Amino acid sequence: MKRDNEPMSMVNPSTDQLMQEVDSRYGLVVCAAKRARELLDGAENKARKQSTKNVTNALEEIAEGEVNYTFAKADR
């Protein structure tokens, strides 16, 4: 569990913590990338602790359960 005085970095949130919120590493990467792009485009940051890095903010939001995703089936 992350402490309030602990500095935010790419190791926080941990991979183990993130994997509790998603079903695969691929899903985590896709979700984090799309959310980081949304933050870059001006979306509101929902993370309790905020960083200057959009990817770190996206990962923090995922760990906090603020961001969800679903895969859409391709029409073929």
PDB file of C-alpha atoms in Angstrom:
ATOM      1  CA  MET A   1       0.000   0.000   0.000  1.00  0.00           C
ATOM      2  CA  LYS A   2       1.262   3.453  -0.897  1.00  0.00           C
ATOM      3  CA  ARG A   3       1.921   5.935   1.874  1.00  0.00           C
ATOM      4  CA  ASP A   4       1.030   9.622   1.587  1.00  0.00           C
ATOM      5  CA  ASN A   5       4.619  10.768   2.067  1.00  0.00           C
ATOM      6  CA  GLU A   6       6.037   8.293  -0.453  1.00  0.00           C
ATOM      7  CA  PRO A   7       7.209   9.973  -3.686  1.00  0.00           C
ATOM      8  CA  MET A   8       5.365   8.969  -6.853  1.00  0.00           C
ATOM      9  CA  SER A   9       7.412   7.138  -9.471  1.00  0.00           C
ATOM     10  CA  MET A  10       7.020   4.482 -12.129  1.00  0.00           C
ATOM     11  CA  VAL A  11       7.344   1.820  -9.401  1.00  0.00           C
ATOM     12  CA  ASN A  12       4.362   3.322  -7.605  1.00  0.00           C
ATOM     13  CA  PRO A  13       1.783   2.036  -8.169  1.00  0.00           C
ATOM     14  CA  SER A  14       3.358  -1.402  -8.366  1.00  0.00           C
ATOM     15  CA  THR A  15       2.685  -3.839 -11.171  1.00  0.00           C
ATOM     16  CA  ASP A  16       1.038  -6.184  -8.668  1.00  0.00           C
ATOM     17  CA  GLN A  17      -1.366  -3.449  -7.582  1.00  0.00           C
ATOM     18  CA  LEU A  18      -2.170  -2.544 -11.193  1.00  0.00           C
ATOM     19  CA  MET A  19      -2.771  -6.175 -12.188  1.00  0.00           C
ATOM     20  CA  GLN A  20      -5.564  -6.372  -9.602  1.00  0.00           C
ATOM     21  CA  GLU A  21      -7.476  -3.789 -11.656  1.00  0.00           C
ATOM     22  CA  VAL A  22      -6.966  -5.242 -15.159  1.00  0.00           C
ATOM     23  CA  ASP A  23      -7.035  -8.718 -16.659  1.00  0.00           C
ATOM     24  CA  SER A  24      -3.736  -8.686 -18.572  1.00  0.00           C
ATOM     25  CA  ARG A  25      -0.538  -6.735 -19.075  1.00  0.00           C
ATOM     26  CA  TYR A  26      -1.691  -5.977 -22.611  1.00  0.00           C
ATOM     27  CA  GLY A  27      -4.921  -4.481 -21.262  1.00  0.00           C
ATOM     28  CA  LEU A  28      -2.933  -2.431 -18.772  1.00  0.00           C
ATOM     29  CA  VAL A  29      -0.676  -0.995 -21.474  1.00  0.00           C
ATOM     30  CA  VAL A  30      -3.561  -0.172 -23.796  1.00  0.00           C
ATOM     31  CA  CYS A  31      -5.646   1.379 -21.016  1.00  0.00           C
ATOM     32  CA  ALA A  32      -2.738   3.442 -19.652  1.00  0.00           C
ATOM     33  CA  ALA A  33      -1.751   4.663 -23.115  1.00  0.00           C
ATOM     34  CA  LYS A  34      -5.288   5.726 -24.028  1.00  0.00           C
ATOM     35  CA  ARG A  35      -5.828   7.442 -20.679  1.00  0.00           C
ATOM     36  CA  ALA A  36      -2.460   9.220 -20.887  1.00  0.00           C
ATOM     37  CA  ARG A  37      -3.478  10.523 -24.325  1.00  0.00           C
ATOM     38  CA  GLU A  38      -6.787  11.773 -22.897  1.00  0.00           C
ATOM     39  CA  LEU A  39      -4.897  13.568 -20.108  1.00  0.00           C
ATOM     40  CA  LEU A  40      -2.537  15.090 -22.686  1.00  0.00           C
ATOM     41  CA  ASP A  41      -5.575  16.341 -24.613  1.00  0.00           C
ATOM     42  CA  GLY A  42      -6.918  18.096 -21.503  1.00  0.00           C
ATOM     43  CA  ALA A  43      -9.067  15.536 -19.649  1.00  0.00           C
ATOM     44  CA  GLU A  44      -9.478  16.066 -15.914  1.00  0.00           C
ATOM     45  CA  ASN A  45      -6.988  14.151 -13.774  1.00  0.00           C
ATOM     46  CA  LYS A  46      -8.858  11.917 -11.300  1.00  0.00           C
ATOM     47  CA  ALA A  47      -5.801  10.687  -9.354  1.00  0.00           C
ATOM     48  CA  ARG A  48      -5.496  11.647  -5.689  1.00  0.00           C
ATOM     49  CA  LYS A  49      -1.766  12.271  -6.072  1.00  0.00           C
ATOM     50  CA  GLN A  50      -0.760  13.997  -9.251  1.00  0.00           C
ATOM     51  CA  SER A  51       2.469  13.896 -11.172  1.00  0.00           C
ATOM     52  CA  THR A  52       3.784  16.017 -14.010  1.00  0.00           C
ATOM     53  CA  LYS A  53       3.813  12.856 -16.172  1.00  0.00           C
ATOM     54  CA  ASN A  54       0.606  11.804 -17.918  1.00  0.00           C
ATOM     55  CA  VAL A  55       1.522   8.100 -17.974  1.00  0.00           C
ATOM     56  CA  THR A  56       2.171   8.114 -14.215  1.00  0.00           C
ATOM     57  CA  ASN A  57      -1.161   9.860 -13.637  1.00  0.00           C
ATOM     58  CA  ALA A  58      -2.918   7.319 -15.867  1.00  0.00           C
ATOM     59  CA  LEU A  59      -1.370   4.406 -13.959  1.00  0.00           C
ATOM     60  CA  GLU A  60      -2.304   6.003 -10.636  1.00  0.00           C
ATOM     61  CA  GLU A  61      -5.918   6.408 -11.819  1.00  0.00           C
ATOM     62  CA  ILE A  62      -6.027   2.753 -12.883  1.00  0.00           C
ATOM     63  CA  ALA A  63      -4.644   1.624  -9.511  1.00  0.00           C
ATOM     64  CA  GLU A  64      -7.261   3.718  -7.703  1.00  0.00           C
ATOM     65  CA  GLY A  65     -10.065   2.175  -9.790  1.00  0.00           C
ATOM     66  CA  GLU A  66     -10.940   5.500 -11.418  1.00  0.00           C
ATOM     67  CA  VAL A  67     -10.426   4.181 -14.963  1.00  0.00           C
ATOM     68  CA  ASN A  68     -11.999   1.058 -16.476  1.00  0.00           C
ATOM     69  CA  TYR A  69     -11.844  -0.450 -19.923  1.00  0.00           C
ATOM     70  CA  THR A  70     -13.541  -3.069 -22.062  1.00  0.00           C
ATOM     71  CA  PHE A  71     -12.392  -4.647 -25.289  1.00  0.00           C
ATOM     72  CA  ALA A  72     -14.692  -4.233 -28.244  1.00  0.00           C
ATOM     73  CA  LYS A  73     -15.054  -7.135 -30.655  1.00  0.00           C
ATOM     74  CA  ALA A  74     -13.912  -6.382 -34.173  1.00  0.00           C
ATOM     75  CA  ASP A  75     -16.579  -6.665 -36.866  1.00  0.00           C
ATOM     76  CA  ARG A  76     -15.416  -9.117 -39.481  1.00  0.00           C
TER      77      ARG A  76
END
